[in-house]
Coordinates of C-alpha atoms and ligand atoms in Angstrom, one line a residue:
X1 CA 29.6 -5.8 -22.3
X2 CA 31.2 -6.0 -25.6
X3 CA 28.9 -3.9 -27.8
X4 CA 29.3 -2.2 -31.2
X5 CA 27.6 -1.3 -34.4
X6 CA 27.5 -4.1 -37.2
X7 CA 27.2 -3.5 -40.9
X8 CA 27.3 -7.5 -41.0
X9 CA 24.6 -8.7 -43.4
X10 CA 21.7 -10.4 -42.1
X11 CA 22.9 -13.8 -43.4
X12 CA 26.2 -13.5 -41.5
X13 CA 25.7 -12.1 -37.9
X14 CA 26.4 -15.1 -35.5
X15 CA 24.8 -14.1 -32.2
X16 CA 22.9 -16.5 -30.4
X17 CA 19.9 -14.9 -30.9
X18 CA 18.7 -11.8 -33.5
X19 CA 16.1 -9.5 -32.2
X20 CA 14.0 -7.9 -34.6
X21 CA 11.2 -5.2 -33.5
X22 CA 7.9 -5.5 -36.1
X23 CA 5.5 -2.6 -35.9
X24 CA 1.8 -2.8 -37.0
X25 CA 0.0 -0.3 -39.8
X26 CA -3.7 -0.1 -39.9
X27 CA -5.1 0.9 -43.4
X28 CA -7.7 -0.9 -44.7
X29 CA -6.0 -4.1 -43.5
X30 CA -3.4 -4.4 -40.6
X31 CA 0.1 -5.0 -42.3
X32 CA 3.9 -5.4 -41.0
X33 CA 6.1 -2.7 -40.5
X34 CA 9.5 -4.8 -41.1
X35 CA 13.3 -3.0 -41.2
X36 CA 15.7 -3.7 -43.5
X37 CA 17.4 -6.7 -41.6
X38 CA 13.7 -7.8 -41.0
X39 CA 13.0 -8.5 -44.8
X40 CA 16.1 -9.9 -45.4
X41 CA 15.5 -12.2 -42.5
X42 CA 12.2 -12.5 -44.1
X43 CA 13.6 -13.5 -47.4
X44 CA 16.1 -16.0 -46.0
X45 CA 13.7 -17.6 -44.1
X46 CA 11.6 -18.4 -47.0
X47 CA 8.6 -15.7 -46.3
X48 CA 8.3 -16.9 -42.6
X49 CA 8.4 -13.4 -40.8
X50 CA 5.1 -12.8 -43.5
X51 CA 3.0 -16.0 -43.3
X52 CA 3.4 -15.5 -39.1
X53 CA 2.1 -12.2 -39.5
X54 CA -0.7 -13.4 -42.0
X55 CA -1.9 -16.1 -39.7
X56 CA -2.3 -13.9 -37.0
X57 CA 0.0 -15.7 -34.7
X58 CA 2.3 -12.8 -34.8
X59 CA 0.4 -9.5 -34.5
X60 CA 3.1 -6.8 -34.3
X61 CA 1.5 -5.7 -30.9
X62 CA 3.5 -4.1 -27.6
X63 CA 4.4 -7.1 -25.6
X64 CA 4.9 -9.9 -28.0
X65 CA 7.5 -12.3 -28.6
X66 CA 7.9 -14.8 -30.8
X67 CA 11.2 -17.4 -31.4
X68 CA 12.1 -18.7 -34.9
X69 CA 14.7 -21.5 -35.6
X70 CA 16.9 -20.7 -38.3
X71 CA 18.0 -24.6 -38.9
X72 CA 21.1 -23.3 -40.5
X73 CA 19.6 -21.1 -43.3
X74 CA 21.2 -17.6 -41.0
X75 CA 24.1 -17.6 -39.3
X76 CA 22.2 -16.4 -36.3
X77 CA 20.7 -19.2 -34.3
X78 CA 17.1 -17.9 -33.9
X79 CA 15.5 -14.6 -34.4
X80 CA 13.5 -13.3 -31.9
X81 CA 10.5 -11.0 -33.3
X82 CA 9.1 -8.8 -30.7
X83 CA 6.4 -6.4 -31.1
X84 CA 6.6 -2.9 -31.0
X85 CA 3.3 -2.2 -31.3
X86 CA 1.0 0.7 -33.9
X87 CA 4.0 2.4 -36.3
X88 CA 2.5 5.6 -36.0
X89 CA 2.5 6.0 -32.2
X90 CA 6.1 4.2 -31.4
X91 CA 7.0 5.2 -28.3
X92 CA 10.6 5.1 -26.7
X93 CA 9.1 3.2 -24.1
X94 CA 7.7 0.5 -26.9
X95 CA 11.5 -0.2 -28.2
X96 CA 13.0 -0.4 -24.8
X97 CA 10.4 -2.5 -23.1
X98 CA 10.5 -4.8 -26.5
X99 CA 14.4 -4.7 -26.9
X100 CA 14.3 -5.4 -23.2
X101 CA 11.7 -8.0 -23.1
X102 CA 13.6 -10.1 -25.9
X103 CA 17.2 -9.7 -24.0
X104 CA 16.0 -11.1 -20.4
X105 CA 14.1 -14.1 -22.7
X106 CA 17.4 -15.1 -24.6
X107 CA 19.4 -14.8 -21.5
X108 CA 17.3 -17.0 -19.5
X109 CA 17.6 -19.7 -22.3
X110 CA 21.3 -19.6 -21.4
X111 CA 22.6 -17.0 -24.5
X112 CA 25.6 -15.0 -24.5
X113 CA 25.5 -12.6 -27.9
X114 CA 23.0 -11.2 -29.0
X115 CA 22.3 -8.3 -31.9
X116 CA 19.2 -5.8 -32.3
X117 CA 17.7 -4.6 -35.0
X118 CA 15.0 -2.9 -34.5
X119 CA 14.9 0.4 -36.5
X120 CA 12.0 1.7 -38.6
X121 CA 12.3 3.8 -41.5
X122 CA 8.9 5.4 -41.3
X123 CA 8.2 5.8 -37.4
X124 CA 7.6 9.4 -36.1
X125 CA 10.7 8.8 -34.2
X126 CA 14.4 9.5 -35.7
X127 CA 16.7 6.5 -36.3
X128 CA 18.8 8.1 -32.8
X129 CA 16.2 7.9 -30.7
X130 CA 15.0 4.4 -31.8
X131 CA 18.5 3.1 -31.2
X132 CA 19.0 4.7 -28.3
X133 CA 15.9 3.3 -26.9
X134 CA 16.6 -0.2 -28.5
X135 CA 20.3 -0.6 -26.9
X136 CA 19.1 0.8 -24.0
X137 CA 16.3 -1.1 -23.3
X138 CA 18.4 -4.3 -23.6
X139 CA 21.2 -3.2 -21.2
X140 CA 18.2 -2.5 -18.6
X141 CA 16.6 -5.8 -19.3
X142 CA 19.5 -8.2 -19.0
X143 CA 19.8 -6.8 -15.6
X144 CA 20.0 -8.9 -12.9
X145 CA 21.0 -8.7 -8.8
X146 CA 22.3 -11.7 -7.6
X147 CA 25.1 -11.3 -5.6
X148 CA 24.1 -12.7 -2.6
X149 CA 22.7 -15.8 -4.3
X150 CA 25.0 -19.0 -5.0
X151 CA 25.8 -19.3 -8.4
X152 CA 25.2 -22.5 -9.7
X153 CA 21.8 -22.6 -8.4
X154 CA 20.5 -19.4 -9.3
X155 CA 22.7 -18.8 -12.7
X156 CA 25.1 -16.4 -11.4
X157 CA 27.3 -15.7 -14.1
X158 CA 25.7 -17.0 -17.4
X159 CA 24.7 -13.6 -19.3
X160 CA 25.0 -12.2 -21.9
X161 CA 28.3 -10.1 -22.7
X162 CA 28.5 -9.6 -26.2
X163 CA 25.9 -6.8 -28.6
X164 CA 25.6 -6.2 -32.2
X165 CA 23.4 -3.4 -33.2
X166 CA 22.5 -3.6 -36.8
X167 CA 22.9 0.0 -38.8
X168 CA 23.8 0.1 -42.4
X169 CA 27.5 1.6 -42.7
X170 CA 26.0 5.4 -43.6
X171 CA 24.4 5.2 -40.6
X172 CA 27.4 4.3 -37.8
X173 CA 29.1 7.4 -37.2
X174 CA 25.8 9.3 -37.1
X175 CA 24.4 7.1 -34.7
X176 CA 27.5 6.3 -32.2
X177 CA 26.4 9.6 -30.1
X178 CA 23.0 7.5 -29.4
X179 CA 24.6 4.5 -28.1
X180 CA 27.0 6.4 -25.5
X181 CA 24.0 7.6 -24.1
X182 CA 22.8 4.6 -24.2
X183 CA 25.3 2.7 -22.3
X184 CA 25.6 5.5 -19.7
X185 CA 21.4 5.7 -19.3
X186 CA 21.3 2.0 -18.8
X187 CA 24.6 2.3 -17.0
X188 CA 23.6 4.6 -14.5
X189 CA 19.9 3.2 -13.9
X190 CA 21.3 -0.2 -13.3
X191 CA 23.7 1.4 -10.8
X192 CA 21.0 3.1 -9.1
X193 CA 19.3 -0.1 -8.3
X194 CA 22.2 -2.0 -7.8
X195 CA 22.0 1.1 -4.7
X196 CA 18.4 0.2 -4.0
X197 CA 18.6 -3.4 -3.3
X198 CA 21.5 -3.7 -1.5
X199 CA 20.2 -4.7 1.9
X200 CA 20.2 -2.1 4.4
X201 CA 22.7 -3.9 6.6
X202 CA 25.2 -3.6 3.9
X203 CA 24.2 -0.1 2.5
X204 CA 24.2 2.4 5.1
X205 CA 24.4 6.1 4.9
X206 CA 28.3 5.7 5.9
X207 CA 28.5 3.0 2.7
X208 CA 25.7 4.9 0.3
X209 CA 28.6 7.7 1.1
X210 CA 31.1 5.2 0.2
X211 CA 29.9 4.4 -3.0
X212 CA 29.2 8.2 -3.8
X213 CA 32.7 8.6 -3.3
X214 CA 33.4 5.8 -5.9
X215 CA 32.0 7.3 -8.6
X216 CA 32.7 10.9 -7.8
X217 CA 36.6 9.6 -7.9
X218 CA 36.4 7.6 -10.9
X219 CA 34.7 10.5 -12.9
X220 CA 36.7 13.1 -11.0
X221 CA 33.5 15.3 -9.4
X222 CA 33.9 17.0 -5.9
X223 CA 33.3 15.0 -3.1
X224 CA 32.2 16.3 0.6
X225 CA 31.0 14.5 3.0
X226 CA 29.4 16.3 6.0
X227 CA 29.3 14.7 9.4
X228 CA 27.2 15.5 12.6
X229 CA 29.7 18.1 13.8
X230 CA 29.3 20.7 10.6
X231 CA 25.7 19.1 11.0
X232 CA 25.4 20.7 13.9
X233 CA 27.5 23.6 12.8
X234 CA 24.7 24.6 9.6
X235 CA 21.8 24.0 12.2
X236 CA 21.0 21.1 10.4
X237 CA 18.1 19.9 13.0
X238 CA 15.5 18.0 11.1
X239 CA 18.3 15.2 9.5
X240 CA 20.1 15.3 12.8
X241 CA 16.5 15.0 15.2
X242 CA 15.5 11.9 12.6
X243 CA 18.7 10.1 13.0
X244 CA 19.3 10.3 17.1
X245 CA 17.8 7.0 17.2
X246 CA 20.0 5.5 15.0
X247 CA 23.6 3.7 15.9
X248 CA 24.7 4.5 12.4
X249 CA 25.8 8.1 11.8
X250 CA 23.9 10.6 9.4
X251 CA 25.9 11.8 6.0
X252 CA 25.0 14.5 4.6
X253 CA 26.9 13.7 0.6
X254 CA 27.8 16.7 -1.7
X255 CA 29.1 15.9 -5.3
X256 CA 29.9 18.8 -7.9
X257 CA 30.2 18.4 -11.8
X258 CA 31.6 21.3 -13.6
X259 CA 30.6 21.2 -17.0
X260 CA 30.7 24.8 -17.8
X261 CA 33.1 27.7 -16.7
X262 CA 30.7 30.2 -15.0
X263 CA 27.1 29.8 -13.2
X264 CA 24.2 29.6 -15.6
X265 CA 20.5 29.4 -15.4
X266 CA 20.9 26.4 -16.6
X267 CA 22.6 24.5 -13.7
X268 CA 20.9 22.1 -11.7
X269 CA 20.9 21.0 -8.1
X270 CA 19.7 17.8 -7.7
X271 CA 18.4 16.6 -4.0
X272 CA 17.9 12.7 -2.9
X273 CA 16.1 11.4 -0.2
X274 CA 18.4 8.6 1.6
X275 CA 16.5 6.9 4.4
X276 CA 18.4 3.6 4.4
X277 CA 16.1 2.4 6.5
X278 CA 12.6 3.4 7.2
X279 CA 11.4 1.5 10.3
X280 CA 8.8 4.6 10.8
X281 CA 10.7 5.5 14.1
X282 CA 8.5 6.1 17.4
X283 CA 5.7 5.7 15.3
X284 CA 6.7 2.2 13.9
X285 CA 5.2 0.8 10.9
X286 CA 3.1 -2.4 10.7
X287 CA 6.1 -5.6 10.7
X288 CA 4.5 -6.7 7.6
X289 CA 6.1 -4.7 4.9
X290 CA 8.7 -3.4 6.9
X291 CA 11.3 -5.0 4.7
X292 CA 10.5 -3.1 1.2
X293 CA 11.4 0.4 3.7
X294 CA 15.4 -0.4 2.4
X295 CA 14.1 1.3 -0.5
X296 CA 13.3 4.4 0.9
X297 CA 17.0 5.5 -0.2
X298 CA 15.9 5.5 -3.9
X299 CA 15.7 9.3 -4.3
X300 CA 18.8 9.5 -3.5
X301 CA 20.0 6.7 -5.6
X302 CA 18.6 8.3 -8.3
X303 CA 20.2 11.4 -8.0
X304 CA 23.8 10.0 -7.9
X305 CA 22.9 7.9 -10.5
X306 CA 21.6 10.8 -13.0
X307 CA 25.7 12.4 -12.0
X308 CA 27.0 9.0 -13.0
X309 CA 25.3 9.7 -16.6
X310 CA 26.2 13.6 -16.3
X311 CA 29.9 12.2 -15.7
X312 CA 29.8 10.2 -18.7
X313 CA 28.3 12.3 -21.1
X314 CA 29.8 15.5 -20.0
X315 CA 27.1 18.3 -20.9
X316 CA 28.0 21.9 -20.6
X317 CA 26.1 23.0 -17.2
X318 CA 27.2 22.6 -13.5
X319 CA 25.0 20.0 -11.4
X320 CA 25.4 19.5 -7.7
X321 CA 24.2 16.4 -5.7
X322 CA 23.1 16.9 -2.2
X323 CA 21.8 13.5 -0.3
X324 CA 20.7 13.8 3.3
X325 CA 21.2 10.0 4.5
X326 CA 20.3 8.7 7.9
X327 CA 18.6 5.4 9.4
X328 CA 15.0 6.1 11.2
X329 CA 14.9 3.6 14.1
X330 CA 12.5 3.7 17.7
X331 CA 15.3 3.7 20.2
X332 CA 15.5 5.5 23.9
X333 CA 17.4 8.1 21.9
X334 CA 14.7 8.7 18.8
X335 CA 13.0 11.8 18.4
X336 CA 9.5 11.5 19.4
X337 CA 5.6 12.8 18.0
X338 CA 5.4 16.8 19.8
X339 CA 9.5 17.5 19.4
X340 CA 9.7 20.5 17.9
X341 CA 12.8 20.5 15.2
X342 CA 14.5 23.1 13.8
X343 CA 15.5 23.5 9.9
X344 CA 18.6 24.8 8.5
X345 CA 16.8 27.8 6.9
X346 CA 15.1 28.7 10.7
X347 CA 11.6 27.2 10.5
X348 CA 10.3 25.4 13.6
X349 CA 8.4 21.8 12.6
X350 CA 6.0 20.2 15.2
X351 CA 6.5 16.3 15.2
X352 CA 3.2 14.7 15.2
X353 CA 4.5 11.2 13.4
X354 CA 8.4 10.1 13.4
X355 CA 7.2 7.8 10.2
X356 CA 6.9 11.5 7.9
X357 CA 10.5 11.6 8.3
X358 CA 11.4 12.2 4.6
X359 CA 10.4 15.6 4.6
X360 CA 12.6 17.0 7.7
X361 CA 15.8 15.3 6.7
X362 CA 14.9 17.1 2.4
X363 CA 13.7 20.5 4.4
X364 CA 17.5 20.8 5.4
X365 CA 18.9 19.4 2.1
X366 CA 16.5 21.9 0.4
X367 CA 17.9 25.0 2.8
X368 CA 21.8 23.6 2.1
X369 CA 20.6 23.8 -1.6
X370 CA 19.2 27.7 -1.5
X371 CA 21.8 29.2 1.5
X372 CA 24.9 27.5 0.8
X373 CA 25.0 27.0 -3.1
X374 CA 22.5 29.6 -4.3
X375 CA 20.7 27.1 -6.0
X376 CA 17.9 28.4 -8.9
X377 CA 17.0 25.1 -10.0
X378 CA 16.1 22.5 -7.9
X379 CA 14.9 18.7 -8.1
X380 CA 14.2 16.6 -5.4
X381 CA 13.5 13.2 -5.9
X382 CA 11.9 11.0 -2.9
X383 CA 10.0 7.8 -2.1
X384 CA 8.1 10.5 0.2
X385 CA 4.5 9.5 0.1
X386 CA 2.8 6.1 0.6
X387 CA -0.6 8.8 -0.4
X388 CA 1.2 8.6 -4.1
X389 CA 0.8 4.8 -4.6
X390 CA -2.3 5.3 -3.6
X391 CA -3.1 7.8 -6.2
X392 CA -0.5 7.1 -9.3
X393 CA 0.8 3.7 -8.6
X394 CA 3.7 2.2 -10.2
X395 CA 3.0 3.5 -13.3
X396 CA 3.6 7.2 -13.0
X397 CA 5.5 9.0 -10.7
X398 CA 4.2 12.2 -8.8
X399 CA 5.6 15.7 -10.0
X400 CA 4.8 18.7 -7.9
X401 CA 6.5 21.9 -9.0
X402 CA 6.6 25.7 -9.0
X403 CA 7.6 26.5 -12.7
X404 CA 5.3 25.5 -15.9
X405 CA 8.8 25.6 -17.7
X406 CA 10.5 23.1 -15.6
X407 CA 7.4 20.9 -15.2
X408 CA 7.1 20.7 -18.9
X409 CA 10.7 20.3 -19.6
X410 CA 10.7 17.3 -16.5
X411 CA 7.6 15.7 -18.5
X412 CA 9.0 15.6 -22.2
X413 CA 12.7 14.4 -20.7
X414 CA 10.9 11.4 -19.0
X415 CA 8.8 10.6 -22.3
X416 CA 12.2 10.9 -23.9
X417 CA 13.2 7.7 -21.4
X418 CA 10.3 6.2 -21.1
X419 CA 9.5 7.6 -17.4
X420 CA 6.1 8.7 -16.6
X421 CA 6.0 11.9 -14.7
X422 CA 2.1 13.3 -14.0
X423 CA 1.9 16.6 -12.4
X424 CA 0.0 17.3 -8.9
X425 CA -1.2 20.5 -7.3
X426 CA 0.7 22.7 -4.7
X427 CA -2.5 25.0 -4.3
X428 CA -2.0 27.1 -1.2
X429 CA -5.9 26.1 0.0
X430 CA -3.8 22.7 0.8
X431 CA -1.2 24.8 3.3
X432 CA -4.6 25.0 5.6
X433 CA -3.7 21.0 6.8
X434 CA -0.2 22.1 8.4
X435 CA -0.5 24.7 10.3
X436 CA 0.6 24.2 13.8
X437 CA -0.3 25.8 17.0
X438 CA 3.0 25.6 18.6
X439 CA 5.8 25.5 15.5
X440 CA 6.0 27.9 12.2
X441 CA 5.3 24.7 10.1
X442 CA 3.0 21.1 11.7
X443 CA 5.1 18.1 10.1
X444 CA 1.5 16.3 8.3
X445 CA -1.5 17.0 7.2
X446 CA -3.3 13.7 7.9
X447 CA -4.3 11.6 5.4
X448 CA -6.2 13.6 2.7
X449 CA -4.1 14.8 0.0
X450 CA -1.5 13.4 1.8
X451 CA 1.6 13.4 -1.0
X452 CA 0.6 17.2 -1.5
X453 CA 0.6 18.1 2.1
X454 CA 4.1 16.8 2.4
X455 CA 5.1 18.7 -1.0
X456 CA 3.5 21.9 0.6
X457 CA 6.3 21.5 3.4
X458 CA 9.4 21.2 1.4
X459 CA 7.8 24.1 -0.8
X460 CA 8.9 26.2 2.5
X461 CA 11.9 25.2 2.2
X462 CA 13.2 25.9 -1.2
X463 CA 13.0 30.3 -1.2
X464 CA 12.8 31.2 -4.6
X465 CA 14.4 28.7 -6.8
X466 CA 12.3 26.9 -9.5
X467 CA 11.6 23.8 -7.7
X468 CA 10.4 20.0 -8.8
X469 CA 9.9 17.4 -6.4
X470 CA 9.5 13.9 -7.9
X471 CA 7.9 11.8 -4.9
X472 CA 8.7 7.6 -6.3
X473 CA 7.4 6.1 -3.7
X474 CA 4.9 3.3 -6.1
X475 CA 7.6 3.7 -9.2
X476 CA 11.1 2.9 -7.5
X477 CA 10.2 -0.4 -6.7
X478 CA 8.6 -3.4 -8.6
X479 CA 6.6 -6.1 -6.9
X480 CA 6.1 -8.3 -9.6
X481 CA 9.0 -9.5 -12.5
X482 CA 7.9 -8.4 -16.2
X483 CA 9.1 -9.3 -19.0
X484 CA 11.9 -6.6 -19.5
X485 CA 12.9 -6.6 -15.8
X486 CA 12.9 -8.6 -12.7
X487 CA 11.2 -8.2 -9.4
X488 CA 12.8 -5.2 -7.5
X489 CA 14.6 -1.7 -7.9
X490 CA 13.5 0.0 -11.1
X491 CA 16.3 2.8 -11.5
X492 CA 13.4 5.5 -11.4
X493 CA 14.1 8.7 -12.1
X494 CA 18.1 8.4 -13.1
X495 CA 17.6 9.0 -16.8
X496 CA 15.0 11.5 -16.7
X497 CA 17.4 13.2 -14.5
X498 CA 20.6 13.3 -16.8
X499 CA 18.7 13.3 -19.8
X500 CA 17.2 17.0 -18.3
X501 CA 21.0 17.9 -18.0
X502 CA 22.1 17.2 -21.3
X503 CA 18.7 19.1 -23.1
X504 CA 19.2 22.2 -20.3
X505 CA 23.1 22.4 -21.7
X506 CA 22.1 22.0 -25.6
X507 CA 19.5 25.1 -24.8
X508 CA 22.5 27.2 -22.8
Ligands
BES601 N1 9.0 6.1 3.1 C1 7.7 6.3 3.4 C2 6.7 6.5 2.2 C3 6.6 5.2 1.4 C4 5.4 4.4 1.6 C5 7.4 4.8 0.4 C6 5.2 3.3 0.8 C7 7.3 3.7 -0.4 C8 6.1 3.0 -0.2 C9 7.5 7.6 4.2 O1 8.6 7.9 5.0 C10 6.4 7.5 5.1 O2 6.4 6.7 5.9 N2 5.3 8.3 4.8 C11 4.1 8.3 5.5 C12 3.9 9.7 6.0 C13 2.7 9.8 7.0 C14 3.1 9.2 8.3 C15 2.3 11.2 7.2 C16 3.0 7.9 4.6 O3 3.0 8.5 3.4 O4 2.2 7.1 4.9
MN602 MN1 8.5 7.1 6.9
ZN603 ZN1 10.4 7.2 4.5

């Protein structure tokens, strides 16, 4: 994508399409909260962008889009206004989804270029945030998976490939820092579900390891990847018992940034879940949704996508990566319900489903994290629960954690992004549902409270590190195409991730 800044006036910017965001006030009477560019465009167009508004065909609310002609009065071909919804409560979100929204409309109507402006002078939010949200929300709405689709028949290859952000001149340098992270959030979050919808034939622990390895070589990280022999080695028995029914061998992926010279409180360690498949095991789940279980590897894809941005942008803390990745398949090999696993750490689990299999292959990943690397901050991400669709659904994800600090710094990054975070309980009353007769820990708690049942288990795992676990199961995955992005992986989790790096390193 060729994108830059443009201090082009409005009469002179030849994309195919202009986007301009219009807010809403509500005084006595609802007026529109235009930019700059949006007056002029105004003006040009002979008071059209007004009389819309007036009429009440245009309202300024989240969600709308409207396409003007410009007949040859701009040197833009049409202006799309989208709404951003009430000035004084403009959300990140708002921009991205709007910026977004307008993007995926313009490239489905066959366009190529394309140039935002969508910055308000009086919103609560600064003129970085606003374009970082604008740029960013169009790189994550243009997105698009179609590699295994011909092209002429699906529109492989059309796109568009060229962005102007409108910024007046005094503004460019200033706001350059803004787009970077732009490009590397939307980057990063359309890597991650490039990850996620791979099929599971073609991504498999060994090739999710693969492509680990990519990016920890372009951006020069540390790359380790452990096999089943130093598997066996660390006692790793709850990623090794779920993958004995697999044919594909487990990985166990370890990628180290070094942004700063010494250890800090600061530095994160950042754990994935990466069941490439999740057939449920001995305890197989019903055929009929069996397919969307290729996503159970979005945890994981999340977390190497967050070090993708933290390559990038290059904050001043250390992060390390650990992904646990393994198939679970029913075979004559698999584990079975009333094995009793071991973890790294020494903890017994009793096996009463092979389908909770999330939380034994994390258990290790979460010891590896606290023995081996003296981890003191820890984030696991995980589509862990199907109790957390039930509760949250796609629109927030489930945050159970140990440390009011970290929970609240978790929360504001993912408002910063536009990721919804809500926190859940780990109250100890909850422990009551896994207590085992026969192992120091029983793998589930049934199905009440189920999502905090299985965060009460990794909670055993993680000694005394500050501790998140982000379970996006409900948020990693969309069922239906909106306007600002199609049908499938959502990138959950990524940005929040890296944006948390880059605020933890500012604080150091
Ligand atoms: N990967 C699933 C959870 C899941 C469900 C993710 C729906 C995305 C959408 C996980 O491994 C699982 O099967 N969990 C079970 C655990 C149960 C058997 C205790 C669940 O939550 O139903
Ligand atoms: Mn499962
Ligand atoms: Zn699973």
């Amino acid at each position: 994508m060729d994108i830059k800044f443009s201090q082009q006036g409005i009469e002179d910017v030849a994309s195919d399409a202009l986007v301009v965001g219009v807010a809403y006030q509500q005084k006595e009477q609802r007026s529109p909260v235009f930019s700059k560019a949006a007056r002029a465009v105004d003006d040009a167009l002979g008071g059209l962008l007004q009389e819309l508004f007036a009429s009440g065909e245009f309202k300024g609310e989240a969600g709308e889009l409207t396409t003007v002609h410009t007949m040859g009065k701009l040197a833009t071909r049409r202006v799309v206004l989208v709404g951003l919804g009430k000035q004084e409560k403009l959300q990140p979100l708002a921009i991205q989804r709007a910026c977004g929204a307008a993007a995926r409309h313009v490239q489905q109507t066959g366009a190529h270029s394309i140039a935002l402006d969508c910055l308000l002078e009086n919103a609560p939010l600064d003129l970085e945030t606003q374009t970082q949200a604008a740029i960013e929300g169009a790189l994550l709405g243009v997105y698009t998976f179609k590699k295994y689709q011909q092209a002429d028949a699906h529109g492989n290859g059309r796109g568009i490939n060229k962005m102007r952000v409108l910024a007046g001149a005094a503004h460019h340098a200033r706001l350059e820092p803004a787009m970077q992270r732009a490009i590397a959030f939307a980057g990063a979050t359309n890597f991650t579900r490039d990850l996620v919808n791979e099929p599971p034939n073609v991504l498999t622990p060994t090739e999710l390891a693969n492509r680990a390895g990519l990016v920890a070589k372009r951006f020069d990280l540390d790359f380790e990847v452990l096999d089943r022999p130093q598997m066996q080695e660390l006692g790793m028995g709850g990623l090794l018992g779920v993958s004995q029914g697999s044919q594909e061998p487990a990985k166990f992926i370890i990628m180290r940034y070094h942004g700063a010279s010494t250890r800090g409180e600061k530095d994160m360690t950042l754990v994935g879940k990466g069941i490439t498949f999740d057939t449920g095991g001995i305890s197989i789940k019903p055929a009929e949704n069996m397919y969307k279980m290729k996503g159970d590897m979005a945890g994981a894809a999340a977390v190497i996508g967050a070090m993708y941005a933290i390559a990038v942008l290059k904050p001043a803390i250390n992060v390390t990566v650990l992904v646990p990745t393994t198939e679970n398949m029913p075979s004559g090999t698999a584990y079975r319900p009333g094995d009793i696993l071991r973890i790294m750490n020494g903890k017994t689990i009793e096996i009463v489903n092979t389908d909770a299999e999330g939380r034994l292959v994390l258990a290790d990943a979460l010891s590896y994290a606290v023995l081996k690397e003296q981890a003191t901050t820890i984030i696991d991400v995980a589509t862990l629960t199907g109790g957390i669709v039930v509760a949250l659904g796609s629109v927030m994800s489930g945050m159970f954690c140990n440390d009011n600090a970290l929970s609240a710094e978790i929360i504001e990054a993912g408002q910063k992004v536009g990721e919804k975070f809500w926190r859940m309980p780990l109250d100890d009353e909850y422990a009551e549902a896994i207590t085992s007769d026969v192992a120091d820990i029983k793998q589930t708690g049934g199905r009440p409270a189920s999502s905090v049942t299985a965060a009460k288990i990794l909670e055993h795992f993680v000694g005394d590190a500050h501790w998140a676990h982000l379970d996006i199961a409900g948020t990693d995955f969309s069922d239906s195409k909106k306007p600002y992005s199609e049908k499938g992986a959502t990138g959950f989790a990524a940005r929040t991730l890296a944006e948390l790096a880059l605020k933890r390193a500012e604080s150091v």
